[in-house]
Coordinates of N, CA, C and O in Angstrom, one line a residue:
X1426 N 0.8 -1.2 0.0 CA 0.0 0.0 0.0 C 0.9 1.3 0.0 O 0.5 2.3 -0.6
X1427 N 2.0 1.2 0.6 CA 3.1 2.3 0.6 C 3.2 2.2 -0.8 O 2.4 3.0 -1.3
X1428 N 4.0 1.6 -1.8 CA 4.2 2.0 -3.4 C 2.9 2.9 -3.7 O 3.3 3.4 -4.8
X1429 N 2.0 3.2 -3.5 CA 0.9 4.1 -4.3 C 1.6 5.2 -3.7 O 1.8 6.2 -4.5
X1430 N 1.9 5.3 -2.8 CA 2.3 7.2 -2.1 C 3.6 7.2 -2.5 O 3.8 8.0 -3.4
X1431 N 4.7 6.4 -2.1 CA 6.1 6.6 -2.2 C 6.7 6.3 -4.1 O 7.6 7.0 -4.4
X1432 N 6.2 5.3 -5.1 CA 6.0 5.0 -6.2 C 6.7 3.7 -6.5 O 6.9 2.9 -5.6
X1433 N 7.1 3.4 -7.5 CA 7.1 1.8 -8.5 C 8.7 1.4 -7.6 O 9.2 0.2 -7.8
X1434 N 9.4 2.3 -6.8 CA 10.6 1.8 -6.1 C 10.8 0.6 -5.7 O 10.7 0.7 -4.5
X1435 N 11.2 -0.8 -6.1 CA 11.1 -1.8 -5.0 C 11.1 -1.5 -3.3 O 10.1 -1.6 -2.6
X1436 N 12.2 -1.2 -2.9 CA 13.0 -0.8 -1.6 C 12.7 1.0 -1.1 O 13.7 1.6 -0.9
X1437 N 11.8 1.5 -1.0 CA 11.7 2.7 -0.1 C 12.9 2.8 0.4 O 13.7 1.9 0.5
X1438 N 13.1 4.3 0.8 CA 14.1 4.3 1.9 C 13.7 4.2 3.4 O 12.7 4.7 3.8
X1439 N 14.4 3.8 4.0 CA 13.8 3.3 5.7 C 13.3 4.2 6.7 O 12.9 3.9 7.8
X1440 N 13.5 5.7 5.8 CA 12.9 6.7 6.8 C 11.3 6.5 6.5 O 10.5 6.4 7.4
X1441 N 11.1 6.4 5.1 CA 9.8 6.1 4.9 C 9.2 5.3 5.5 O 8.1 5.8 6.0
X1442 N 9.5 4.1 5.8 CA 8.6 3.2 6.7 C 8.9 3.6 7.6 O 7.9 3.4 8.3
X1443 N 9.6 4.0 8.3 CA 9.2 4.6 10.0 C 8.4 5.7 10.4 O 8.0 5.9 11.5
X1444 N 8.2 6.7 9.3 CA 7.5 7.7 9.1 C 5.8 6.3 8.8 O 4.8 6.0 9.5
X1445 N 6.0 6.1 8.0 CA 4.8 5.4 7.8 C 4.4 4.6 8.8 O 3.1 4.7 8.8
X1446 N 4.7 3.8 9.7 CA 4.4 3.0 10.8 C 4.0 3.7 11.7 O 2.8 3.6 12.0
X1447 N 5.0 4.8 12.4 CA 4.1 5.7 12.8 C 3.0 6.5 12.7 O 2.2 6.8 13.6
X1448 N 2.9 6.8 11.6 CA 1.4 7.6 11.1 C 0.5 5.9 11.6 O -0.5 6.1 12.2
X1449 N 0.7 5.1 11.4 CA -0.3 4.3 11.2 C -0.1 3.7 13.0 O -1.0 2.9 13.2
X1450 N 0.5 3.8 13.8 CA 0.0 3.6 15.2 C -0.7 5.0 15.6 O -1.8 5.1 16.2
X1451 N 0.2 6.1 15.2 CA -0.3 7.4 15.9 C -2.5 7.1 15.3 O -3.4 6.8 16.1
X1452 N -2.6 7.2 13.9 CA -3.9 6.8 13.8 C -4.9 5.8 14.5 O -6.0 6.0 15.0
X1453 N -4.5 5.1 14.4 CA -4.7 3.5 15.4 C -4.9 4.3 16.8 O -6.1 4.5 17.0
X1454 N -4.2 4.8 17.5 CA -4.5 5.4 18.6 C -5.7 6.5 18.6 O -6.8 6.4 19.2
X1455 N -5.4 7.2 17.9 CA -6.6 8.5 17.5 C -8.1 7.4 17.6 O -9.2 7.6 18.2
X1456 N -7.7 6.4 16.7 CA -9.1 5.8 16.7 C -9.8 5.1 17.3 O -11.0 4.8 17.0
X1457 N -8.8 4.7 18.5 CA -9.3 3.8 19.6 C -10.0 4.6 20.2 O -11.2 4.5 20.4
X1458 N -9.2 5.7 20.6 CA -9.6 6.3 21.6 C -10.8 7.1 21.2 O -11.3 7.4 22.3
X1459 N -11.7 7.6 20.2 CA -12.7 7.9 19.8 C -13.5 7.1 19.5 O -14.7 7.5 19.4
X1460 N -13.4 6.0 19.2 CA -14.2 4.5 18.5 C -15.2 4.4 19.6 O -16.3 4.9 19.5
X1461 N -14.9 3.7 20.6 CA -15.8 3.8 21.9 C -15.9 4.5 23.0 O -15.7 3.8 24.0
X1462 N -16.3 6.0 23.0 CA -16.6 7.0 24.3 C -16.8 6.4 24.9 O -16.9 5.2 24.6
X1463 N -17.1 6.7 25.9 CA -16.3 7.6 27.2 C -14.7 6.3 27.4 O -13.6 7.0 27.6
X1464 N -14.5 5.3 27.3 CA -13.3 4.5 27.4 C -12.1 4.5 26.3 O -11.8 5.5 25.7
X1465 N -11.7 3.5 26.3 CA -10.9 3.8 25.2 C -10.2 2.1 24.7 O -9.9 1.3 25.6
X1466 N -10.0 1.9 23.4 CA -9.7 1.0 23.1 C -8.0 0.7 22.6 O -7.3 1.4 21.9
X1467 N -7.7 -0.5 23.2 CA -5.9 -0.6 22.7 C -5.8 -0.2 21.6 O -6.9 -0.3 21.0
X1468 N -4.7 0.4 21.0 CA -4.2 0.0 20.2 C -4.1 -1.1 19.4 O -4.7 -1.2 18.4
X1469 N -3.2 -2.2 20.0 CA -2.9 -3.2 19.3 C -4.6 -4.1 18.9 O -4.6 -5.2 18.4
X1470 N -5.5 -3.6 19.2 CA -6.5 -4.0 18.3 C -6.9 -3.4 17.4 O -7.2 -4.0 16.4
X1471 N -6.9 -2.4 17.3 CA -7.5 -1.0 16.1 C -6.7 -1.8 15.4 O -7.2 -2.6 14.6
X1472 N -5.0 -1.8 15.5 CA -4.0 -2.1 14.1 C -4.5 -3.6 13.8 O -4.3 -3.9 12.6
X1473 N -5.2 -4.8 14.6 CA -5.7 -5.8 14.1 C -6.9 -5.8 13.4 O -7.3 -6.7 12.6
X1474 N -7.4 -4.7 13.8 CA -8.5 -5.0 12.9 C -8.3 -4.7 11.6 O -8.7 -5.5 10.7
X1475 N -7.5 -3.2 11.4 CA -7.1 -2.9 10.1 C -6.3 -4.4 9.4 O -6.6 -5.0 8.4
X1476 N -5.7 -4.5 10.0 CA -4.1 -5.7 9.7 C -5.0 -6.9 9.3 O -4.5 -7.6 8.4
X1477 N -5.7 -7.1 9.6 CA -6.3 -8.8 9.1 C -6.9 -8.5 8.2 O -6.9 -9.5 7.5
X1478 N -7.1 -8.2 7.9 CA -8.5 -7.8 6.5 C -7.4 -7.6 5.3 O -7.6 -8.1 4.2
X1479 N -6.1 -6.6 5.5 CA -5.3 -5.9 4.6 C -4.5 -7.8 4.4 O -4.6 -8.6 3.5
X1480 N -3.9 -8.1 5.6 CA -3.3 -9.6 5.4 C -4.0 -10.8 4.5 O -3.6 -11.5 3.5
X1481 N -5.1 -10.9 5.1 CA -5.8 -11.6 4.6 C -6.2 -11.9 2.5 O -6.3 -12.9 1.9
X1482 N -6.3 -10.6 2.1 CA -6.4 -10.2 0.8 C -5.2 -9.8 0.1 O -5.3 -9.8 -1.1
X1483 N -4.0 -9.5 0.7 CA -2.7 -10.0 0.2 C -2.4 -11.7 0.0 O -2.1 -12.4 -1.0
X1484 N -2.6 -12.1 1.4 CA -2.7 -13.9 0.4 C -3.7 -14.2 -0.7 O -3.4 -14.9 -1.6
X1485 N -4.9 -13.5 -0.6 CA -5.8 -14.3 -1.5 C -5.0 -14.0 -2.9 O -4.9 -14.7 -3.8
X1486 N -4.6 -12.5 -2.7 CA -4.3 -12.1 -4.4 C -2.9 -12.6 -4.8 O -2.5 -12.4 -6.0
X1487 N -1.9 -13.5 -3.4 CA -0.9 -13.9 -4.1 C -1.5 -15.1 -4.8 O -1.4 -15.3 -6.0
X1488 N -2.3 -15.9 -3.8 CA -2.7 -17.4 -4.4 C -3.1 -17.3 -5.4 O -2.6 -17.8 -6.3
X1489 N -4.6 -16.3 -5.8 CA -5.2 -16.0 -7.0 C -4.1 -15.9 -8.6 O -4.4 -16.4 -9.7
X1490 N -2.8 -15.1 -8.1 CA -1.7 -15.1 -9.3 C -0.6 -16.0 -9.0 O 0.5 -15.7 -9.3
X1491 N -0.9 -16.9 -8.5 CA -0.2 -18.1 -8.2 C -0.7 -19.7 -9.2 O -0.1 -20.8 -9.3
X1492 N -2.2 -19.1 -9.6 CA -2.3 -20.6 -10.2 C -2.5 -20.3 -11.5 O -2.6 -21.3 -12.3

């Protein structure tokens, strides 16, 4: 998903993905913590929920060009 912002590069450079990981916990956080008032939800769930859905359809579309 990074190649659409950064472009056709194999290898980013490593500032990018730490800039990008960040953005995507700092978000994850933002969204816990607003997802269900008045409490507040981890982290490491927000990034699971996003993360399985994105994981999951990366395998299907390797297997899909796999056969």
């Amino acid at each position: 998903m990074l190649s659409v912002f950064v472009g056709a590069n194999p290898v980013p450079p490593s500032d990018v993905w730490a800039l990008a990981g960040g953005v995507l916990v700092l978000l994850a956080d933002v969204l816990g913590r607003i997802a269900v008032l008045p409490s507040e939800m981890p982290v490491g769930i927000v990034t699971a929920f996003v993360g399985a859905p994105v994981l999951i359809g990366l395998a299907r579309r390797r297997r899909a060009t796999a056969l």
